[in-house]
Amino acid sequence: MPKPDSAPFSYDGLDRVIHEKARLGLLTSLMGHPKGLAFADLKQLCGLTDGNLSRHLQVLQEAGLVEVTKGYEGNRPHTTCRLTKAGRRRFLDYLAVLERLVRDAAKAAGKEPSTLSRLGILPT
């Protein structure tokens, strides 16, 4: 097994479960709503069909990142989705790896981090 320093650009923390575009959008949406979001709201926010959203939520739920609660509001079915505590932590870890990737790419391109911060690409 190679030493961690021997492959600095391997970005092992880029979690394949999270890295898919639709799931990245779902997790980002849920991150800002700790109490969860209704299925219909997630569908609209992420521009997904019912089937696509259901499948991506299933993958996230199987990975322990998202909790899906089904019930009723009045006589209508109501599904709520929210990040689990482990899902929130794993997503934050993933974002830290993305930030490192952006810094590394900027450095390789000869851009200073302070320039990227002014452009809103990196936090100050």
Short mmCIF file of N, CA, C and O in Angstrom, two decimals:
data_model
loop_
_atom_site.label_atom_id
_atom_site.label_comp_id
_atom_site.label_asym_id
_atom_site.label_seq_id
_atom_site.Cartn_x
_atom_site.Cartn_y
_atom_site.Cartn_z
N MET A 1 0.85 -1.19 0.00
CA MET A 1 0.00 0.00 0.00
C MET A 1 0.89 1.24 0.00
O MET A 1 1.78 1.37 0.82
N PRO A 2 0.66 2.18 -0.92
CA PRO A 2 1.50 3.38 -0.98
C PRO A 2 1.26 4.29 0.21
O PRO A 2 0.17 4.33 0.78
N LYS A 3 2.31 5.02 0.56
CA LYS A 3 2.18 6.00 1.64
C LYS A 3 1.26 7.13 1.17
O LYS A 3 1.25 7.46 -0.02
N PRO A 4 0.49 7.75 2.09
CA PRO A 4 -0.42 8.83 1.69
C PRO A 4 0.29 9.96 0.95
O PRO A 4 -0.27 10.55 0.04
N ASP A 5 1.54 10.26 1.34
CA ASP A 5 2.26 11.36 0.70
C ASP A 5 2.77 11.00 -0.69
O ASP A 5 3.16 11.87 -1.45
N SER A 6 2.79 9.70 -1.04
CA SER A 6 3.34 9.30 -2.33
C SER A 6 2.37 9.54 -3.48
O SER A 6 2.76 9.49 -4.64
N ALA A 7 1.11 9.79 -3.19
CA ALA A 7 0.10 10.07 -4.23
C ALA A 7 -0.76 11.24 -3.79
O ALA A 7 -1.95 11.09 -3.51
N PRO A 8 -0.18 12.45 -3.73
CA PRO A 8 -0.92 13.59 -3.18
C PRO A 8 -2.14 14.01 -4.01
O PRO A 8 -3.01 14.70 -3.51
N PHE A 9 -2.22 13.56 -5.25
CA PHE A 9 -3.35 13.97 -6.08
C PHE A 9 -4.34 12.82 -6.33
O PHE A 9 -5.12 12.85 -7.27
N SER A 10 -4.34 11.84 -5.46
CA SER A 10 -5.27 10.72 -5.62
C SER A 10 -6.67 11.07 -5.12
O SER A 10 -7.65 10.49 -5.56
N TYR A 11 -6.77 12.03 -4.20
CA TYR A 11 -8.05 12.51 -3.66
C TYR A 11 -8.98 11.36 -3.29
O TYR A 11 -10.12 11.28 -3.74
N ASP A 12 -8.45 10.47 -2.45
CA ASP A 12 -9.23 9.31 -2.02
C ASP A 12 -10.53 9.70 -1.32
O ASP A 12 -11.46 8.91 -1.27
N GLY A 13 -10.60 10.89 -0.77
CA GLY A 13 -11.81 11.33 -0.08
C GLY A 13 -12.95 11.73 -1.00
O GLY A 13 -14.03 12.08 -0.53
N LEU A 14 -12.73 11.69 -2.32
CA LEU A 14 -13.83 11.99 -3.24
C LEU A 14 -14.71 10.75 -3.32
O LEU A 14 -14.52 9.86 -4.13
N ASP A 15 -15.66 10.71 -2.43
CA ASP A 15 -16.57 9.60 -2.23
C ASP A 15 -17.45 9.41 -3.47
O ASP A 15 -18.21 10.29 -3.84
N ARG A 16 -17.38 8.25 -4.08
CA ARG A 16 -18.15 7.98 -5.30
C ARG A 16 -19.66 8.03 -5.08
O ARG A 16 -20.41 8.35 -5.99
N VAL A 17 -20.09 7.70 -3.88
CA VAL A 17 -21.53 7.78 -3.58
C VAL A 17 -22.00 9.23 -3.65
O VAL A 17 -23.06 9.55 -4.19
N ILE A 18 -21.19 10.14 -3.15
CA ILE A 18 -21.54 11.57 -3.10
C ILE A 18 -21.24 12.26 -4.42
O ILE A 18 -21.97 13.16 -4.84
N HIS A 19 -20.18 11.86 -5.09
CA HIS A 19 -19.62 12.60 -6.22
C HIS A 19 -20.54 12.68 -7.45
O HIS A 19 -20.38 13.55 -8.29
N GLU A 20 -21.52 11.82 -7.56
CA GLU A 20 -22.44 11.85 -8.69
C GLU A 20 -23.24 13.15 -8.64
O GLU A 20 -23.68 13.58 -7.58
N LYS A 21 -23.42 13.80 -9.79
CA LYS A 21 -24.01 15.14 -9.87
C LYS A 21 -25.35 15.27 -9.14
O LYS A 21 -25.53 16.20 -8.35
N ALA A 22 -26.27 14.38 -9.39
CA ALA A 22 -27.60 14.50 -8.75
C ALA A 22 -27.49 14.33 -7.24
O ALA A 22 -28.13 15.07 -6.48
N ARG A 23 -26.69 13.38 -6.78
CA ARG A 23 -26.56 13.16 -5.33
C ARG A 23 -25.84 14.32 -4.66
O ARG A 23 -26.16 14.68 -3.53
N LEU A 24 -24.89 14.91 -5.36
CA LEU A 24 -24.22 16.10 -4.84
C LEU A 24 -25.24 17.22 -4.64
O LEU A 24 -25.25 17.91 -3.61
N GLY A 25 -26.13 17.41 -5.60
CA GLY A 25 -27.18 18.41 -5.47
C GLY A 25 -28.15 18.10 -4.34
O GLY A 25 -28.56 18.99 -3.59
N LEU A 26 -28.51 16.83 -4.20
CA LEU A 26 -29.42 16.43 -3.12
C LEU A 26 -28.81 16.72 -1.75
O LEU A 26 -29.46 17.30 -0.87
N LEU A 27 -27.55 16.32 -1.58
CA LEU A 27 -26.90 16.53 -0.30
C LEU A 27 -26.72 18.02 0.00
O LEU A 27 -26.88 18.45 1.14
N THR A 28 -26.41 18.79 -1.01
CA THR A 28 -26.27 20.23 -0.82
C THR A 28 -27.60 20.85 -0.41
O THR A 28 -27.66 21.68 0.51
N SER A 29 -28.67 20.42 -1.04
CA SER A 29 -30.01 20.91 -0.68
C SER A 29 -30.36 20.55 0.76
O SER A 29 -30.85 21.39 1.52
N LEU A 30 -30.08 19.32 1.14
CA LEU A 30 -30.42 18.86 2.49
C LEU A 30 -29.52 19.48 3.55
O LEU A 30 -29.94 19.66 4.69
N MET A 31 -28.30 19.85 3.18
CA MET A 31 -27.37 20.45 4.13
C MET A 31 -27.95 21.75 4.69
O MET A 31 -27.77 22.06 5.86
N GLY A 32 -28.63 22.49 3.87
CA GLY A 32 -29.21 23.76 4.30
C GLY A 32 -30.55 23.63 5.00
O GLY A 32 -31.15 24.63 5.40
N HIS A 33 -31.04 22.41 5.13
CA HIS A 33 -32.35 22.17 5.75
C HIS A 33 -32.23 21.01 6.75
O HIS A 33 -32.63 19.88 6.44
N PRO A 34 -31.70 21.29 7.94
CA PRO A 34 -31.46 20.21 8.92
C PRO A 34 -32.71 19.42 9.30
O PRO A 34 -32.61 18.25 9.65
N LYS A 35 -33.88 20.03 9.21
CA LYS A 35 -35.11 19.32 9.56
C LYS A 35 -35.63 18.48 8.39
O LYS A 35 -36.59 17.75 8.54
N GLY A 36 -34.99 18.63 7.24
CA GLY A 36 -35.36 17.84 6.07
C GLY A 36 -36.18 18.63 5.07
O GLY A 36 -36.58 19.77 5.31
N LEU A 37 -36.40 17.99 3.93
CA LEU A 37 -37.19 18.57 2.86
C LEU A 37 -38.17 17.53 2.34
O LEU A 37 -37.89 16.34 2.35
N ALA A 38 -39.28 18.02 1.86
CA ALA A 38 -40.27 17.14 1.25
C ALA A 38 -39.73 16.64 -0.09
O ALA A 38 -38.95 17.32 -0.77
N PHE A 39 -40.15 15.46 -0.47
CA PHE A 39 -39.76 14.85 -1.73
C PHE A 39 -40.00 15.81 -2.89
O PHE A 39 -39.12 16.00 -3.74
N ALA A 40 -41.16 16.43 -2.92
CA ALA A 40 -41.51 17.36 -4.02
C ALA A 40 -40.56 18.56 -4.06
O ALA A 40 -40.19 19.02 -5.14
N ASP A 41 -40.16 19.04 -2.90
CA ASP A 41 -39.22 20.18 -2.85
C ASP A 41 -37.84 19.77 -3.39
O ASP A 41 -37.23 20.51 -4.15
N LEU A 42 -37.38 18.60 -2.98
CA LEU A 42 -36.10 18.10 -3.49
C LEU A 42 -36.15 17.89 -5.00
O LEU A 42 -35.21 18.21 -5.71
N LYS A 43 -37.25 17.36 -5.45
CA LYS A 43 -37.44 17.12 -6.88
C LYS A 43 -37.30 18.42 -7.66
O LYS A 43 -36.58 18.49 -8.66
N GLN A 44 -37.93 19.47 -7.17
CA GLN A 44 -37.87 20.77 -7.85
C GLN A 44 -36.50 21.40 -7.73
O GLN A 44 -35.94 21.88 -8.71
N LEU A 45 -35.92 21.39 -6.54
CA LEU A 45 -34.61 22.01 -6.32
C LEU A 45 -33.51 21.39 -7.18
O LEU A 45 -32.61 22.09 -7.65
N CYS A 46 -33.60 20.08 -7.38
CA CYS A 46 -32.52 19.37 -8.08
C CYS A 46 -32.87 19.05 -9.54
O CYS A 46 -32.03 18.50 -10.26
N GLY A 47 -34.08 19.38 -9.95
CA GLY A 47 -34.47 19.15 -11.34
C GLY A 47 -34.49 17.68 -11.73
O GLY A 47 -34.03 17.32 -12.81
N LEU A 48 -35.02 16.85 -10.85
CA LEU A 48 -35.06 15.41 -11.10
C LEU A 48 -36.49 14.93 -11.30
O LEU A 48 -37.44 15.56 -10.84
N THR A 49 -36.63 13.79 -11.96
CA THR A 49 -37.94 13.15 -12.08
C THR A 49 -38.19 12.35 -10.80
O THR A 49 -37.27 12.11 -10.01
N ASP A 50 -39.42 11.92 -10.61
CA ASP A 50 -39.75 11.09 -9.45
C ASP A 50 -38.86 9.85 -9.38
O ASP A 50 -38.32 9.52 -8.33
N GLY A 51 -38.71 9.17 -10.52
CA GLY A 51 -37.93 7.94 -10.56
C GLY A 51 -36.45 8.18 -10.26
O GLY A 51 -35.84 7.43 -9.50
N ASN A 52 -35.88 9.22 -10.88
CA ASN A 52 -34.47 9.53 -10.63
C ASN A 52 -34.24 9.90 -9.17
O ASN A 52 -33.28 9.44 -8.55
N LEU A 53 -35.11 10.74 -8.63
CA LEU A 53 -34.96 11.15 -7.24
C LEU A 53 -35.07 9.95 -6.32
O LEU A 53 -34.25 9.77 -5.41
N SER A 54 -36.04 9.08 -6.56
CA SER A 54 -36.21 7.89 -5.72
C SER A 54 -34.96 7.02 -5.75
O SER A 54 -34.50 6.55 -4.70
N ARG A 55 -34.40 6.82 -6.92
CA ARG A 55 -33.21 5.97 -7.04
C ARG A 55 -32.01 6.58 -6.33
O ARG A 55 -31.29 5.89 -5.61
N HIS A 56 -31.79 7.88 -6.51
CA HIS A 56 -30.65 8.52 -5.85
C HIS A 56 -30.83 8.54 -4.33
O HIS A 56 -29.86 8.33 -3.59
N LEU A 57 -32.04 8.77 -3.88
CA LEU A 57 -32.30 8.72 -2.43
C LEU A 57 -32.06 7.33 -1.88
O LEU A 57 -31.53 7.17 -0.78
N GLN A 58 -32.41 6.31 -2.65
CA GLN A 58 -32.18 4.93 -2.22
C GLN A 58 -30.68 4.68 -2.04
O GLN A 58 -30.27 4.09 -1.03
N VAL A 59 -29.86 5.14 -2.98
CA VAL A 59 -28.40 4.96 -2.88
C VAL A 59 -27.87 5.68 -1.63
O VAL A 59 -27.09 5.12 -0.86
N LEU A 60 -28.33 6.91 -1.42
CA LEU A 60 -27.88 7.69 -0.26
C LEU A 60 -28.36 7.06 1.04
O LEU A 60 -27.64 7.06 2.05
N GLN A 61 -29.57 6.53 1.03
CA GLN A 61 -30.12 5.90 2.23
C GLN A 61 -29.36 4.61 2.55
O GLN A 61 -29.00 4.36 3.71
N GLU A 62 -29.06 3.80 1.54
CA GLU A 62 -28.30 2.57 1.75
C GLU A 62 -26.90 2.85 2.29
O GLU A 62 -26.34 2.05 3.03
N ALA A 63 -26.35 4.02 1.92
CA ALA A 63 -25.01 4.41 2.39
C ALA A 63 -25.06 5.04 3.78
O ALA A 63 -24.02 5.39 4.34
N GLY A 64 -26.26 5.22 4.32
CA GLY A 64 -26.40 5.80 5.65
C GLY A 64 -26.28 7.32 5.69
O GLY A 64 -26.11 7.90 6.75
N LEU A 65 -26.38 7.96 4.53
CA LEU A 65 -26.23 9.41 4.46
C LEU A 65 -27.55 10.15 4.65
O LEU A 65 -27.58 11.28 5.12
N VAL A 66 -28.64 9.51 4.25
CA VAL A 66 -29.95 10.17 4.24
C VAL A 66 -30.97 9.27 4.91
O VAL A 66 -30.91 8.04 4.81
N GLU A 67 -31.90 9.92 5.60
CA GLU A 67 -33.03 9.22 6.21
C GLU A 67 -34.29 9.65 5.47
O GLU A 67 -34.52 10.84 5.26
N VAL A 68 -35.11 8.68 5.08
CA VAL A 68 -36.35 8.95 4.35
C VAL A 68 -37.50 8.50 5.24
O VAL A 68 -37.55 7.36 5.68
N THR A 69 -38.42 9.43 5.51
CA THR A 69 -39.57 9.15 6.36
C THR A 69 -40.84 9.31 5.53
O THR A 69 -41.06 10.36 4.93
N LYS A 70 -41.64 8.26 5.51
CA LYS A 70 -42.90 8.29 4.76
C LYS A 70 -44.06 8.35 5.73
O LYS A 70 -44.04 7.70 6.76
N GLY A 71 -45.03 9.16 5.40
CA GLY A 71 -46.21 9.30 6.24
C GLY A 71 -47.32 9.97 5.47
O GLY A 71 -47.34 9.95 4.24
N TYR A 72 -48.22 10.58 6.21
CA TYR A 72 -49.35 11.25 5.59
C TYR A 72 -49.53 12.62 6.21
O TYR A 72 -49.29 12.82 7.39
N GLU A 73 -49.92 13.57 5.39
CA GLU A 73 -50.38 14.88 5.85
C GLU A 73 -51.83 14.96 5.40
O GLU A 73 -52.09 15.11 4.20
N GLY A 74 -52.71 14.82 6.36
CA GLY A 74 -54.12 14.69 6.00
C GLY A 74 -54.30 13.34 5.33
O GLY A 74 -53.89 12.31 5.86
N ASN A 75 -54.88 13.32 4.15
CA ASN A 75 -55.08 12.07 3.41
C ASN A 75 -54.03 11.88 2.33
O ASN A 75 -54.13 10.93 1.55
N ARG A 76 -53.05 12.77 2.26
CA ARG A 76 -52.07 12.72 1.19
C ARG A 76 -50.75 12.13 1.68
O ARG A 76 -50.27 12.48 2.75
N PRO A 77 -50.15 11.26 0.86
CA PRO A 77 -48.84 10.73 1.24
C PRO A 77 -47.80 11.86 1.28
O PRO A 77 -47.85 12.79 0.49
N HIS A 78 -46.88 11.76 2.24
CA HIS A 78 -45.86 12.79 2.40
C HIS A 78 -44.53 12.10 2.75
O HIS A 78 -44.46 11.34 3.71
N THR A 79 -43.52 12.38 1.94
CA THR A 79 -42.19 11.82 2.16
C THR A 79 -41.23 12.94 2.51
O THR A 79 -41.15 13.94 1.80
N THR A 80 -40.52 12.78 3.62
CA THR A 80 -39.53 13.76 4.05
C THR A 80 -38.15 13.11 4.03
O THR A 80 -37.99 11.97 4.44
N CYS A 81 -37.17 13.87 3.55
CA CYS A 81 -35.79 13.39 3.47
C CYS A 81 -34.91 14.33 4.27
O CYS A 81 -35.07 15.54 4.21
N ARG A 82 -33.96 13.75 5.02
CA ARG A 82 -33.02 14.59 5.75
C ARG A 82 -31.68 13.88 5.86
O ARG A 82 -31.60 12.66 5.77
N LEU A 83 -30.63 14.68 6.05
CA LEU A 83 -29.30 14.12 6.25
C LEU A 83 -29.23 13.47 7.62
O LEU A 83 -29.78 13.99 8.59
N THR A 84 -28.54 12.35 7.70
CA THR A 84 -28.25 11.77 9.00
C THR A 84 -27.04 12.50 9.57
O THR A 84 -26.35 13.24 8.86
N LYS A 85 -26.77 12.28 10.84
CA LYS A 85 -25.59 12.89 11.46
C LYS A 85 -24.32 12.42 10.74
O LYS A 85 -23.43 13.21 10.43
N ALA A 86 -24.26 11.13 10.45
CA ALA A 86 -23.11 10.57 9.74
C ALA A 86 -23.04 11.13 8.31
O ALA A 86 -21.95 11.39 7.79
N GLY A 87 -24.19 11.34 7.69
CA GLY A 87 -24.23 11.90 6.35
C GLY A 87 -23.71 13.32 6.31
O GLY A 87 -22.96 13.71 5.40
N ARG A 88 -24.08 14.11 7.30
CA ARG A 88 -23.59 15.50 7.39
C ARG A 88 -22.07 15.51 7.54
O ARG A 88 -21.37 16.25 6.86
N ARG A 89 -21.54 14.65 8.41
CA ARG A 89 -20.10 14.59 8.63
C ARG A 89 -19.37 14.14 7.36
O ARG A 89 -18.37 14.70 6.96
N ARG A 90 -19.91 13.10 6.74
CA ARG A 90 -19.27 12.56 5.52
C ARG A 90 -19.30 13.59 4.39
O ARG A 90 -18.33 13.71 3.63
N PHE A 91 -20.38 14.34 4.28
CA PHE A 91 -20.47 15.37 3.24
C PHE A 91 -19.48 16.50 3.52
O PHE A 91 -18.82 16.99 2.61
N LEU A 92 -19.35 16.92 4.78
CA LEU A 92 -18.37 17.95 5.13
C LEU A 92 -16.94 17.48 4.84
O LEU A 92 -16.11 18.25 4.35
N ASP A 93 -16.66 16.21 5.12
CA ASP A 93 -15.34 15.65 4.81
C ASP A 93 -15.10 15.68 3.30
O ASP A 93 -14.01 16.00 2.83
N TYR A 94 -16.12 15.33 2.54
CA TYR A 94 -16.05 15.35 1.08
C TYR A 94 -15.76 16.77 0.58
O TYR A 94 -14.91 16.98 -0.29
N LEU A 95 -16.45 17.75 1.15
CA LEU A 95 -16.25 19.15 0.74
C LEU A 95 -14.83 19.61 1.04
O LEU A 95 -14.24 20.38 0.27
N ALA A 96 -14.26 19.15 2.15
CA ALA A 96 -12.89 19.51 2.48
C ALA A 96 -11.92 18.98 1.42
O ALA A 96 -10.96 19.67 1.05
N VAL A 97 -12.18 17.79 0.92
CA VAL A 97 -11.33 17.24 -0.14
C VAL A 97 -11.49 18.06 -1.42
O VAL A 97 -10.51 18.35 -2.11
N LEU A 98 -12.71 18.46 -1.73
CA LEU A 98 -12.94 19.31 -2.92
C LEU A 98 -12.20 20.63 -2.79
O LEU A 98 -11.62 21.13 -3.77
N GLU A 99 -12.22 21.22 -1.60
CA GLU A 99 -11.50 22.48 -1.39
C GLU A 99 -10.01 22.28 -1.60
O GLU A 99 -9.35 23.11 -2.22
N ARG A 100 -9.47 21.16 -1.13
CA ARG A 100 -8.05 20.86 -1.34
C ARG A 100 -7.75 20.70 -2.82
O ARG A 100 -6.75 21.21 -3.33
N LEU A 101 -8.65 20.03 -3.54
CA LEU A 101 -8.48 19.84 -4.97
C LEU A 101 -8.44 21.19 -5.69
O LEU A 101 -7.58 21.42 -6.55
N VAL A 102 -9.34 22.11 -5.35
CA VAL A 102 -9.36 23.44 -5.96
C VAL A 102 -8.06 24.19 -5.66
O VAL A 102 -7.47 24.81 -6.55
N ARG A 103 -7.61 24.12 -4.42
CA ARG A 103 -6.35 24.79 -4.07
C ARG A 103 -5.18 24.20 -4.85
O ARG A 103 -4.33 24.93 -5.36
N ASP A 104 -5.13 22.86 -4.94
CA ASP A 104 -4.05 22.21 -5.67
C ASP A 104 -4.08 22.60 -7.15
O ASP A 104 -3.03 22.85 -7.75
N ALA A 105 -5.26 22.62 -7.73
CA ALA A 105 -5.38 22.98 -9.15
C ALA A 105 -4.98 24.43 -9.37
O ALA A 105 -4.30 24.75 -10.35
N ALA A 106 -5.38 25.30 -8.46
CA ALA A 106 -5.01 26.72 -8.58
C ALA A 106 -3.51 26.90 -8.46
O ALA A 106 -2.90 27.66 -9.22
N LYS A 107 -2.92 26.17 -7.53
CA LYS A 107 -1.47 26.25 -7.34
C LYS A 107 -0.75 25.75 -8.59
O LYS A 107 0.21 26.37 -9.06
N ALA A 108 -1.22 24.65 -9.15
CA ALA A 108 -0.62 24.09 -10.36
C ALA A 108 -0.76 25.05 -11.55
O ALA A 108 0.10 25.09 -12.42
N ALA A 109 -1.84 25.82 -11.55
CA ALA A 109 -2.07 26.78 -12.63
C ALA A 109 -1.36 28.11 -12.37
O ALA A 109 -1.44 29.03 -13.18
N GLY A 110 -0.72 28.22 -11.22
CA GLY A 110 0.01 29.44 -10.89
C GLY A 110 -0.85 30.54 -10.31
O GLY A 110 -0.45 31.70 -10.29
N LYS A 111 -2.03 30.21 -9.83
CA LYS A 111 -2.92 31.20 -9.22
C LYS A 111 -2.71 31.19 -7.72
O LYS A 111 -2.56 30.15 -7.11
N GLU A 112 -2.74 32.36 -7.15
CA GLU A 112 -2.60 32.48 -5.70
C GLU A 112 -3.95 32.26 -5.02
O GLU A 112 -4.97 32.74 -5.52
N PRO A 113 -3.99 31.57 -3.87
CA PRO A 113 -5.25 31.38 -3.14
C PRO A 113 -5.96 32.69 -2.82
O PRO A 113 -7.17 32.75 -2.83
N SER A 114 -5.21 33.77 -2.57
CA SER A 114 -5.87 35.04 -2.25
C SER A 114 -6.68 35.55 -3.44
O SER A 114 -7.74 36.13 -3.29
N THR A 115 -6.19 35.33 -4.66
CA THR A 115 -6.93 35.72 -5.86
C THR A 115 -8.22 34.92 -5.95
O THR A 115 -9.28 35.46 -6.25
N LEU A 116 -8.13 33.62 -5.68
CA LEU A 116 -9.32 32.77 -5.74
C LEU A 116 -10.33 33.16 -4.68
O LEU A 116 -11.54 33.11 -4.92
N SER A 117 -9.87 33.58 -3.52
CA SER A 117 -10.78 34.03 -2.47
C SER A 117 -11.53 35.28 -2.90
O SER A 117 -12.73 35.41 -2.67
N ARG A 118 -10.82 36.22 -3.52
CA ARG A 118 -11.49 37.44 -3.99
C ARG A 118 -12.53 37.14 -5.06
O ARG A 118 -13.54 37.82 -5.19
N LEU A 119 -12.28 36.10 -5.85
CA LEU A 119 -13.21 35.72 -6.90
C LEU A 119 -14.38 34.90 -6.35
O LEU A 119 -15.30 34.57 -7.08
N GLY A 120 -14.32 34.56 -5.07
CA GLY A 120 -15.39 33.79 -4.46
C GLY A 120 -15.26 32.29 -4.70
O GLY A 120 -16.18 31.54 -4.44
N ILE A 121 -14.10 31.84 -5.18
CA ILE A 121 -13.91 30.42 -5.43
C ILE A 121 -13.52 29.68 -4.16
O ILE A 121 -13.93 28.56 -3.93
N LEU A 122 -12.73 30.32 -3.33
CA LEU A 122 -12.30 29.73 -2.06
C LEU A 122 -12.70 30.64 -0.91
O LEU A 122 -12.72 31.86 -1.08
N PRO A 123 -12.98 30.06 0.26
CA PRO A 123 -13.26 30.91 1.40
C PRO A 123 -12.00 31.68 1.81
O PRO A 123 -10.89 31.21 1.59
N THR A 124 -12.20 32.86 2.39
CA THR A 124 -11.06 33.66 2.83
C THR A 124 -10.52 33.16 4.13
O THR A 124 -11.12 32.43 4.84
#
